[in-house]
Amino acid sequence: MRAHIEELINQALGYLKRDGQLPRELDSEVQIDRPRDPEHGDYACNIALLLARPAKMKPRAIAELIVSKLPASKRVAEVTVAGPGFLNFVASEHHLRSVVREVLASDARFGHLPPGSQPDILAEYVSANPTGPLHVGHGRGAAYGASLSAILKAAGHRVHREYYVNDHGRQMDILAVSVWLRYLELCGEAVPFPDNGYRGEYIYDIARSVRNRHGDDLRHPARTIGADLPADEKDGGDKEIYIDALIATARRMLGESGYEACFQAALEAMLADIREDLEEFGAVFDRWFSERELDLNGALERAIERLEAGGWLYTENGARWFRSSELGDDKDRVVVRENGRTTYFASDIAYLLDKLERCPGTLIYIFGADHHGYVPRLKAAARGLGEDPDRLEFQLVQFAILYREGKQISMSTRSGQFTTLRRLREEVGNDAARYFYIMRSHEQHLDFDLDLATSHANENPVFYVQYAHARIFSIFRQLEGRGMKHNSAIGDAALKHLAEKQERKLMQAMGRWPEIIESSARRRSPHDIAHYVHELAGLFHTYYNATPILVENDDLRNARLNLIVAVRSVLAAGLGILGVNAPEQM
RNA sequence: GCGCCUGUAGCUCAAGCGGAUAGAGCAUCGGCCUUCUAAGCCGAGGGUUGCAGGUUCGAGUCCUGCCAGGCGCGCCA
């Protein structure tokens, strides 16, 4: 419809230019708005105001000219000039009825663009280190990434979703050692737990599984382990130095296979946990990309060679540095350490190169807001690789803070004192969690009100929307109870009987759905969907209360049933994108 | 100190590329169940969009400065 009106205006402008009533060289980018005030019609265009200056004419005069040349359209009932020179369009009844027809014809696919009609997108999200369970901060990234992917798909992009698994670095070693120490504890060896270790309860679970599998094979006397270790922080030492020494000791005492046993057990357990957690949450991925793979398949080496070939590397203090400061970063970065090991950033570059080669379109990085410092360096990396940095896009998801009874719930990861995503899901349910995470703009801090999310009362927006959906099913159950059937052919022929104000509003709102999908995808803002769905549900509730659906008159009844089937379909599609169930009954 | 993000109703937040009288929900107050689910509906009050300038037909939106809050600035991951 928008495109249609745009076309009408462009035609009118064409006539006016041809006839010399407007300057021929006038550059006109027509944009169609949705006016806030219903008094201003269904669509509005400000083109006359934009052209006033370059054409050196009064905006209203231009508007009048355009109206006079506007081709007639079955879909437009009325065009008026209003205010300073806006063109207001009122959609025709014919157009509104066609919305209902379109929805019924295409059902869940209404408003969707054909797959592949838009550029490919590779979206990476969550990518939390597998060193512990996901917490509520990850949950927001998961909800955002999953919903955004769904919207992009609906808007015609081919979307590939990835989770980057950091299974390579020092944090993983710390995890492995934490597991080993808990294992020793289970064996009855009292080794003091490092200040820098992972303390969560889940470490014991992994340790138990290691013990079940390996018995006492990995057991070493506590005394020998502590023998040549420096002081930990609690003893006045440095916790970083201490943990590194402990890792070295573990590697030496356990040997390659023993150490791997702890490492793999930890990695696999964590990954399985995260996977299951996300899957239950409706966040799915097309690929879990292992950082280790980059090393094994030579991608890491290739990326570094690529930077080398571009002349972007130099040696200082025995390390290889990337001259990123010349490519927009605020400082140069080490890619190969003095000890010969590559840095985490080197892996990032290799992964970036791999993604760029696999996806011809845009790479979307969905990061927690605390990672915003990575943006300039990754862009620099793209430039250094000789690629277009504009193919990288960054969406920063701000923090979510949990509130219970008006009080903030604090959290810290290392101590194990954090709220897990799993616990949140258990407490409020997947539906409420998904909806609450997404109902605010992702670039906005989120106050997550646990009491509101668990509320089954009217103030809970998730239930409000779900209830609208369930109510429609309820009407059909009622219909059946009265021994009647919905005849959609009769309904279709009788759509002209839908003359109530609320009926018009519902059709008008559904007509916006394709635009919502488009703009929500373009703006990368799934919360638009949440708002829309809430609004549509509200319109339906009002309608439901004001107008009986199951009336005696066959034509009217079937027409109304057609209308609400369409509403149900759009509600279900919207909820589907948000990852929220659309229940038939509540 | 430097950089990024955010300040909108009592609270939580919307507001497409600068557009018309800044909108919702919650909370508060007042109404609506003999009739398709009251997890609903109808109505009311509530605002100097952090502050000060600037740009223009028009600014919550763009620019500058200030104030307040969050985050980031490792040969960590």
XYZ file of C-alpha atoms (C1' of nucleotides) in Angstrom:
663
model
C 0.000 0.000 0.000
C 2.805 2.347 0.901
C 4.576 1.593 -2.322
C 1.299 2.067 -4.157
C 0.755 5.566 -2.769
C 4.369 6.412 -3.426
C 3.807 5.405 -7.032
C 0.673 7.558 -7.314
C 2.548 10.595 -6.050
C 5.493 9.962 -8.310
C 3.142 9.840 -11.270
C 1.542 13.129 -10.251
C 4.973 14.709 -9.845
C 5.926 13.433 -13.265
C 2.925 15.124 -14.876
C 3.601 18.367 -13.063
C 7.211 18.440 -14.156
C 6.318 17.572 -17.711
C 3.781 20.390 -17.844
C 6.212 22.820 -16.298
C 4.135 23.383 -13.199
C 7.055 22.221 -11.124
C 10.747 22.716 -11.948
C 11.891 19.779 -14.054
C 15.154 19.220 -12.241
C 13.436 18.965 -8.870
C 14.814 16.080 -6.904
C 12.070 14.362 -5.022
C 12.398 11.460 -2.631
C 8.837 10.518 -1.754
C 8.278 9.070 1.702
C 5.043 7.820 3.117
C 4.324 8.127 6.836
C 1.787 6.643 9.145
C 0.233 9.614 10.890
C -0.134 9.368 14.632
C -3.489 11.088 14.640
C -6.262 9.088 12.920
C -7.775 12.416 11.888
C -4.908 12.633 9.448
C -5.954 9.588 7.523
C -4.202 6.245 7.148
C -1.155 7.471 5.298
C 0.517 10.853 5.002
C 3.138 12.382 2.790
C 5.234 15.463 3.458
C 6.616 15.800 -0.048
C 5.082 19.241 -0.562
C 6.901 20.578 2.489
C 10.170 19.156 1.290
C 9.761 20.601 -2.186
C 8.659 24.055 -1.028
C 12.136 25.462 -0.713
C 13.802 24.078 -3.856
C 10.703 24.849 -5.943
C 10.358 28.288 -4.339
C 6.637 27.758 -3.885
C 4.232 27.582 -0.973
C 3.927 24.041 0.387
C 0.139 24.076 0.308
C 0.143 25.201 -3.315
C 2.373 22.271 -4.260
C 0.159 19.915 -2.315
C -2.936 21.153 -4.169
C -1.155 20.662 -7.476
C -0.203 17.103 -6.616
C -3.742 16.246 -5.551
C -5.121 17.631 -8.799
C -2.888 15.314 -10.841
C -3.133 12.244 -8.615
C -4.350 9.190 -10.562
C -7.488 7.591 -9.204
C -7.028 4.389 -7.212
C -9.430 1.779 -5.935
C -7.375 1.531 -2.814
C -7.572 5.192 -1.886
C -10.885 6.622 -0.717
C -9.868 10.196 -0.100
C -6.927 12.545 -0.360
C -6.816 15.847 1.447
C -4.351 18.635 1.982
C -3.925 19.393 5.650
C -1.944 21.559 8.014
C 1.094 23.212 6.471
C 0.837 21.064 3.344
C 0.629 17.404 4.263
C -1.115 15.031 1.903
C -3.416 12.760 3.857
C -4.678 9.528 2.370
C -7.621 7.528 3.595
C -7.546 3.872 2.631
C -10.635 2.623 0.840
C -12.938 -0.043 2.202
C -11.879 -2.102 -0.769
C -8.274 -1.968 0.354
C -9.110 -2.836 3.953
C -11.123 -5.845 2.884
C -8.291 -6.991 0.688
C -6.080 -7.039 3.781
C -8.345 -9.639 5.366
C -8.311 -11.639 2.156
C -4.553 -11.520 1.906
C -4.049 -12.631 5.474
C -6.422 -15.551 5.052
C -4.784 -16.545 1.791
C -1.201 -16.482 3.025
C -1.745 -17.144 6.750
C 1.565 -17.179 8.605
C 3.430 -15.901 5.594
C 1.393 -12.720 5.283
C 3.691 -9.745 5.038
C 6.766 -11.904 4.574
C 9.122 -11.305 1.686
C 10.292 -14.251 -0.416
C 13.314 -16.014 1.105
C 16.531 -14.815 -0.435
C 15.016 -11.636 -1.856
C 17.264 -9.669 0.514
C 21.028 -9.934 1.115
C 22.401 -12.803 3.196
C 23.090 -12.203 6.850
C 25.301 -14.098 9.254
C 24.261 -13.350 12.808
C 26.488 -14.324 15.690
C 24.963 -14.155 19.116
C 25.361 -15.216 22.732
C 28.833 -16.770 22.210
C 29.319 -16.911 25.955
C 32.467 -18.634 27.196
C 31.609 -22.212 28.145
C 32.996 -21.717 31.621
C 29.675 -21.684 33.404
C 25.947 -21.675 32.935
C 24.349 -18.819 31.061
C 23.164 -15.998 33.243
C 20.375 -13.511 32.789
C 22.595 -11.133 30.845
C 23.209 -13.802 28.200
C 19.486 -14.392 28.144
C 18.829 -10.993 26.745
C 21.366 -11.474 23.977
C 19.800 -14.843 23.233
C 16.283 -13.450 23.071
C 17.399 -10.539 20.942
C 19.464 -12.643 18.569
C 16.772 -15.267 18.137
C 14.003 -12.764 17.497
C 16.130 -10.605 15.242
C 17.060 -13.639 13.166
C 13.398 -14.549 12.845
C 12.475 -11.046 11.723
C 15.267 -10.864 9.198
C 14.110 -14.165 7.796
C 10.538 -12.901 7.540
C 11.838 -9.803 5.779
C 13.416 -11.926 3.072
C 17.006 -12.338 4.227
C 18.716 -15.676 4.291
C 19.966 -15.840 7.846
C 22.715 -18.026 9.218
C 22.995 -18.126 13.002
C 26.217 -18.944 14.783
C 27.539 -19.370 18.277
C 31.281 -18.876 18.631
C 32.661 -21.228 21.244
C 35.729 -19.985 23.092
C 37.121 -23.415 23.841
C 40.743 -22.492 23.575
C 42.056 -20.009 26.077
C 43.224 -19.548 29.599
C 39.724 -19.278 31.050
C 39.119 -22.824 29.869
C 42.287 -23.935 31.638
C 41.069 -22.291 34.794
C 37.822 -24.156 34.403
C 39.625 -27.469 33.890
C 41.734 -26.912 36.989
C 38.682 -25.898 39.001
C 37.120 -29.206 38.049
C 40.237 -31.105 38.978
C 40.414 -29.515 42.416
C 36.781 -30.330 43.124
C 37.498 -33.845 41.954
C 40.372 -34.084 44.415
C 38.077 -32.776 47.104
C 35.658 -35.584 46.308
C 38.574 -38.012 46.577
C 39.263 -36.640 50.024
C 42.290 -34.529 49.143
C 42.137 -31.111 50.791
C 43.675 -28.700 48.319
C 42.805 -25.060 48.984
C 40.567 -23.693 46.274
C 42.180 -20.863 44.261
C 40.744 -17.368 44.610
C 40.541 -17.138 40.845
C 38.823 -20.483 40.276
C 35.245 -21.127 39.292
C 33.244 -21.725 42.421
C 29.829 -22.577 41.119
C 28.012 -25.666 42.299
C 28.051 -26.982 38.721
C 31.810 -27.594 39.012
C 31.094 -30.340 41.546
C 28.702 -31.971 39.111
C 31.374 -32.128 36.461
C 33.936 -33.347 39.005
C 31.594 -36.135 40.002
C 31.248 -37.253 36.400
C 35.031 -37.246 36.026
C 35.328 -39.366 39.148
C 32.665 -41.782 37.940
C 34.583 -42.251 34.776
C 38.183 -42.213 35.967
C 37.889 -43.311 39.570
C 40.999 -42.309 41.491
C 43.238 -42.279 38.412
C 43.668 -38.519 38.524
C 44.204 -38.365 42.262
C 47.419 -36.859 43.629
C 48.262 -36.130 47.255
C 47.323 -32.592 48.243
C 50.739 -32.100 49.761
C 52.611 -32.661 46.495
C 50.350 -30.337 44.568
C 50.758 -27.418 46.921
C 54.495 -27.990 47.250
C 55.961 -25.495 44.833
C 53.086 -23.065 44.322
C 53.388 -19.351 44.997
C 51.037 -17.613 47.421
C 47.420 -17.116 46.439
C 45.740 -13.791 46.926
C 44.285 -14.680 50.296
C 47.838 -15.378 51.442
C 49.118 -12.057 50.186
C 50.103 -13.286 46.734
C 48.782 -12.649 43.208
C 45.805 -14.737 42.221
C 46.679 -14.607 38.516
C 50.191 -15.882 39.067
C 48.900 -18.491 41.467
C 46.304 -19.895 39.088
C 48.769 -20.012 36.197
C 51.204 -21.959 38.347
C 48.405 -24.276 39.356
C 47.516 -24.871 35.708
C 51.142 -25.705 34.937
C 51.261 -28.092 37.898
C 48.040 -29.785 36.797
C 49.344 -30.263 33.279
C 52.590 -31.742 34.596
C 51.096 -34.062 37.177
C 48.152 -35.240 35.075
C 49.981 -35.509 31.794
C 48.384 -34.821 28.435
C 45.596 -37.387 28.692
C 44.720 -36.758 32.324
C 44.517 -33.031 31.794
C 42.433 -33.502 28.668
C 40.054 -35.669 30.668
C 39.283 -32.765 32.981
C 39.306 -30.224 30.179
C 37.023 -32.176 27.870
C 34.663 -33.160 30.642
C 34.315 -29.516 31.600
C 33.920 -28.279 28.044
C 31.430 -30.909 27.015
C 29.376 -30.574 30.146
C 29.196 -26.803 29.858
C 28.445 -26.839 26.174
C 25.720 -29.425 26.586
C 24.209 -27.374 29.360
C 24.300 -24.153 27.349
C 22.916 -25.836 24.281
C 20.005 -27.340 26.094
C 19.333 -24.110 27.916
C 19.217 -22.104 24.704
C 17.196 -24.666 22.838
C 14.538 -24.709 25.520
C 14.575 -20.953 25.318
C 13.943 -21.079 21.587
C 17.350 -19.736 20.641
C 18.704 -22.035 17.956
C 21.840 -21.949 15.884
C 22.840 -23.240 12.487
C 26.391 -23.730 13.629
C 28.456 -23.907 16.781
C 31.831 -22.650 15.716
C 34.775 -23.887 17.756
C 37.703 -21.577 18.340
C 39.990 -24.617 18.460
C 38.990 -25.403 14.886
C 40.551 -22.169 13.705
C 43.903 -23.383 14.897
C 43.518 -26.946 13.649
C 42.322 -26.080 10.147
C 44.918 -23.392 9.582
C 42.504 -20.472 9.514
C 44.466 -18.726 12.225
C 47.688 -18.990 10.297
C 46.020 -17.882 7.099
C 44.542 -14.779 8.715
C 47.896 -13.759 10.099
C 49.535 -14.309 6.728
C 46.884 -12.142 5.172
C 47.680 -9.297 7.556
C 51.368 -9.896 6.984
C 50.904 -9.676 3.215
C 49.178 -6.348 3.633
C 52.140 -5.099 5.623
C 50.101 -4.597 8.773
C 52.319 -6.531 11.167
C 55.515 -5.594 12.977
C 57.644 -6.985 15.778
C 58.182 -5.288 19.103
C 59.406 -6.795 22.372
C 59.367 -10.176 20.703
C 55.642 -10.033 19.911
C 53.885 -9.598 16.595
C 51.727 -6.500 16.565
C 48.843 -5.544 14.303
C 49.079 -1.932 13.208
C 45.374 -1.448 13.905
C 45.756 2.128 15.094
C 46.241 3.114 11.471
C 42.937 1.473 10.596
C 40.700 3.212 13.053
C 41.484 1.430 16.306
C 42.786 3.470 19.242
C 45.900 1.390 19.661
C 47.913 -1.402 18.077
C 47.137 -4.960 19.186
C 49.257 -8.003 19.775
C 48.350 -11.002 17.648
C 51.238 -13.340 18.474
C 52.628 -13.158 21.986
C 56.262 -13.197 22.958
C 55.793 -16.834 23.995
C 54.627 -17.717 20.481
C 50.983 -18.251 21.350
C 48.377 -16.327 19.422
C 46.089 -13.985 21.257
C 42.355 -14.143 21.584
C 42.138 -11.258 19.141
C 44.047 -13.297 16.554
C 41.323 -15.926 16.782
C 38.732 -13.198 16.332
C 40.423 -12.098 13.143
C 40.612 -15.649 11.834
C 36.952 -16.223 12.625
C 36.083 -12.934 10.960
C 37.950 -13.938 7.809
C 36.207 -17.273 7.805
C 32.803 -15.660 8.151
C 33.515 -13.073 5.463
C 34.436 -15.842 3.077
C 31.379 -17.890 3.859
C 28.777 -15.131 3.826
C 28.493 -12.737 0.908
C 26.344 -10.275 2.857
C 26.385 -8.605 6.242
C 27.903 -10.037 9.411
C 25.944 -9.006 12.460
C 27.736 -9.225 15.787
C 25.375 -9.225 18.712
C 27.430 -8.223 21.722
C 26.781 -7.367 25.301
C 27.250 -3.649 25.776
C 30.442 -4.268 27.746
C 32.055 -5.469 24.516
C 31.659 -2.209 22.654
C 35.415 -1.713 22.773
C 35.687 -4.531 20.223
C 33.969 -2.615 17.494
C 36.867 -0.457 16.259
C 39.384 -3.280 16.448
C 37.214 -5.698 14.478
C 36.560 -3.063 11.848
C 40.299 -2.491 11.724
C 40.766 -6.228 11.298
C 38.399 -6.254 8.339
C 40.354 -3.433 6.713
C 43.627 -5.177 7.455
C 42.329 -8.299 5.745
C 41.519 -6.184 2.725
C 37.775 -6.527 3.240
C 35.006 -3.972 3.451
C 34.483 -2.972 7.106
C 30.915 -1.897 6.312
C 30.003 -5.544 6.006
C 30.388 -5.799 9.764
C 27.525 -4.585 11.836
C 27.407 -4.416 15.606
C 24.347 -4.581 17.759
C 25.085 -3.898 21.380
C 22.622 -5.303 23.848
C 22.499 -3.384 27.103
C 22.357 -5.039 30.491
C 19.294 -6.461 32.119
C 18.874 -5.874 35.820
C 16.542 -8.105 37.762
C 14.171 -6.635 40.282
C 12.216 -8.485 42.905
C 9.857 -6.636 45.194
C 11.286 -3.401 43.935
C 14.832 -4.371 44.869
C 17.718 -5.014 42.529
C 19.207 -8.500 42.520
C 22.955 -8.209 42.322
C 25.157 -10.643 40.548
C 28.767 -11.490 39.957
C 29.936 -14.289 37.730
C 33.106 -15.679 39.235
C 31.735 -16.109 42.738
C 28.863 -18.198 41.406
C 26.419 -15.766 42.970
C 24.612 -15.006 39.755
C 21.140 -15.713 38.570
C 21.182 -18.238 35.768
C 19.030 -18.018 32.690
C 17.719 -21.430 33.571
C 16.484 -20.292 36.950
C 14.858 -17.273 35.420
C 13.102 -19.461 32.891
C 11.898 -21.783 35.616
C 10.594 -18.900 37.624
C 8.823 -16.827 34.991
C 8.471 -19.269 32.108
C 9.969 -19.092 28.645
C 7.171 -16.982 27.223
C 7.375 -14.193 29.752
C 11.175 -14.286 29.690
C 11.327 -13.974 25.910
C 8.743 -11.218 25.843
C 10.201 -9.178 28.688
C 13.693 -9.348 27.287
C 12.521 -8.101 23.950
C 9.854 -5.579 24.780
C 12.378 -2.818 25.333
C 14.795 -1.523 22.783
C 17.977 -3.578 22.976
C 20.087 -0.452 23.282
C 18.197 0.502 26.390
C 19.028 -0.756 29.869
C 16.361 -3.183 30.930
C 14.744 -3.393 34.320
C 13.367 -6.891 34.472
C 10.552 -6.963 36.986
C 10.246 -10.551 38.189
C 7.020 -9.913 40.031
C 5.389 -8.487 36.945
C 6.669 -11.298 34.731
C 5.294 -13.969 37.058
C 2.028 -12.177 37.513
C -0.960 -13.888 35.980
C -2.991 -10.771 36.390
C -3.991 -8.154 33.905
C -0.860 -6.075 34.178
C 1.272 -8.713 32.512
C 1.638 -7.828 28.828
C 2.507 -11.369 27.737
C -0.736 -12.744 29.012
C -2.582 -9.831 27.534
C -1.447 -10.782 24.047
C -1.766 -14.517 24.558
C -5.228 -14.033 25.959
C -6.356 -12.273 22.797
C -5.142 -15.224 20.765
C -6.800 -17.757 23.070
C -10.050 -15.793 23.071
C -10.354 -16.191 19.332
C -10.065 -19.944 19.696
C -12.595 -19.760 22.443
C -15.080 -18.127 20.103
C -14.680 -21.016 17.704
C -15.215 -23.529 20.478
C -18.353 -21.632 21.335
C -19.406 -21.721 17.698
C -19.044 -25.468 17.610
C -20.924 -25.767 20.867
C -23.855 -24.096 19.212
C -23.679 -26.587 16.385
C -22.538 -24.031 13.830
C -19.686 -23.959 11.339
C -17.538 -21.202 9.973
C -18.059 -20.771 6.236
C -15.241 -18.596 5.025
C -16.591 -18.357 1.469
C -19.767 -16.755 2.774
C -17.649 -14.604 5.058
C -15.492 -13.470 2.198
C -18.448 -12.442 0.105
C -19.864 -10.575 3.087
C -16.770 -8.638 4.143
C -18.489 -5.425 3.125
C -20.727 -5.829 6.180
C -17.752 -5.150 8.427
C -18.616 -1.530 9.032
C -17.966 -1.138 12.742
C -15.310 1.361 13.751
C -13.372 -1.348 15.577
C -13.502 -3.585 12.550
C -11.994 -0.899 10.424
C -9.277 -0.370 13.019
C -8.443 -4.058 13.098
C -8.154 -4.247 9.324
C -6.094 -1.104 9.258
C -3.749 -2.507 11.924
C -3.302 -5.786 10.090
C -2.522 -3.825 6.963
C 0.456 -2.414 8.832
C 1.951 -5.819 9.603
C 4.048 -6.036 6.400
C 5.444 -2.583 7.112
C 6.202 -3.548 10.697
C 8.143 -6.582 9.523
C 10.100 -4.476 7.068
C 10.967 -1.650 9.433
C 11.601 -3.891 12.396
C 14.091 -5.865 10.306
C 15.703 -2.754 8.883
C 16.034 -1.100 12.264
C 17.080 -4.373 13.902
C 14.483 -3.769 16.547
C 12.389 -6.756 17.567
C 10.719 -4.682 20.245
C 8.648 -3.110 17.470
C 7.040 -6.519 17.054
C 6.232 -6.724 20.748
C 4.605 -3.302 20.643
C 2.670 -4.091 17.532
C 1.367 -7.377 18.791
C 0.314 -5.724 22.026
C -1.541 -3.045 20.127
C -3.295 -5.529 17.863
C -4.310 -7.575 20.905
C -5.687 -4.410 22.507
C -7.757 -3.569 19.447
C -9.139 -7.063 19.463
C -10.058 -6.971 23.161
C -11.918 -3.730 22.610
C -13.716 -5.176 19.623
C -14.579 -8.333 21.506
C -16.152 -6.387 24.318
C -18.071 -4.035 22.090
C -19.324 -6.347 19.377
C -20.779 -9.848 19.484
C -19.143 -12.065 16.892
C -21.584 -14.958 16.917
C -24.646 -13.137 15.646
C -27.681 -14.716 14.010
C -27.101 -13.218 10.585
C -25.071 -15.752 8.577
C -23.340 -13.178 6.397
C -22.284 -10.918 9.204
C -21.255 -13.773 11.471
C -19.075 -15.393 8.858
C -17.545 -12.087 7.850
C -16.616 -11.420 11.472
C -15.193 -14.900 11.789
C -13.061 -14.264 8.727
C -11.846 -11.079 10.344
C -10.878 -12.690 13.624
C -9.206 -15.627 11.925
C -7.025 -13.069 10.209
C -6.293 -11.389 13.544
C -5.423 -14.722 15.081
C -3.075 -15.440 12.206
C -1.187 -12.168 12.548
C -1.008 -12.480 16.334
C 0.396 -15.986 15.991
C 2.952 -14.827 13.440
C 4.072 -11.979 15.691
C 4.314 -14.179 18.767
C 6.184 -16.745 16.696
C 8.852 -14.203 15.849
C 9.155 -13.316 19.507
C 9.466 -16.984 20.448
C 6.338 -16.813 22.583
C 3.686 -19.511 22.461
C 0.317 -18.678 20.994
C -2.001 -20.772 23.173
C -5.455 -21.966 22.133
C -6.625 -21.845 25.683
C -5.534 -20.216 28.890
C 41.764 11.357 31.560
C 39.975 9.383 26.626
C 36.006 6.699 24.029
C 30.930 4.469 23.494
C 25.742 4.290 25.330
C 21.616 6.465 28.068
C 18.560 10.800 30.488
C 10.856 11.495 27.984
C 4.323 11.188 33.004
C 4.973 8.801 40.095
C 7.332 3.830 37.848
C 8.870 0.958 33.281
C 9.238 2.465 28.415
C 7.395 4.045 22.797
C 7.810 7.835 19.322
C 10.428 5.162 10.977
C 14.767 9.468 7.375
C 13.497 16.112 11.614
C 6.775 16.429 10.796
C 0.858 17.867 12.675
C -1.976 18.332 19.720
C 4.976 13.779 22.675
C 2.023 8.149 23.149
C 1.380 3.076 25.770
C 1.468 -0.150 30.026
C 1.763 -0.223 35.323
C 0.287 2.522 39.570
C -3.942 6.037 41.283
C -9.254 7.372 40.928
C -14.432 6.335 38.814
C -17.637 2.932 36.011
C -18.903 -2.276 33.175
C -20.109 -9.562 34.216
C -28.007 -13.136 33.199
C -24.967 -12.535 26.915
C -18.665 -15.470 22.638
C -13.106 -16.408 28.964
C -13.460 -9.800 33.744
C -6.044 -12.827 32.469
C -11.034 -8.312 29.536
C -13.497 -3.373 28.469
C -14.881 2.096 29.085
C -13.481 6.805 31.344
C -10.319 10.541 34.356
C -6.078 12.897 36.202
C -0.844 13.055 35.313
C 4.817 16.445 30.872
C 9.322 23.017 30.662
C 11.373 15.437 26.758
C 18.321 16.463 32.331
C 20.158 21.976 31.659
C 21.812 26.058 28.251
C 22.579 27.646 23.444
C 22.444 26.736 17.968
C 20.614 24.903 12.938
C 15.009 25.721 10.201
C 8.905 26.429 7.782
C 9.134 22.740 11.882
C 13.582 19.646 17.101
C 12.288 14.417 22.035
C 14.936 13.491 17.278
C 20.440 17.036 14.221
C 25.043 20.286 16.169
C 27.975 22.515 20.491
C 28.780 22.991 25.730
C 27.479 21.482 30.590
C 25.087 18.070 34.449
C 23.817 12.938 35.933
C 24.088 7.504 35.335
C 26.066 2.930 32.877
C 30.059 0.583 30.243
C 34.922 0.129 28.039
C 40.047 1.426 27.680
C 45.567 -5.769 29.165
C 51.145 -9.767 25.361
C 42.951 -11.412 30.060
C 39.290 -14.652 28.044
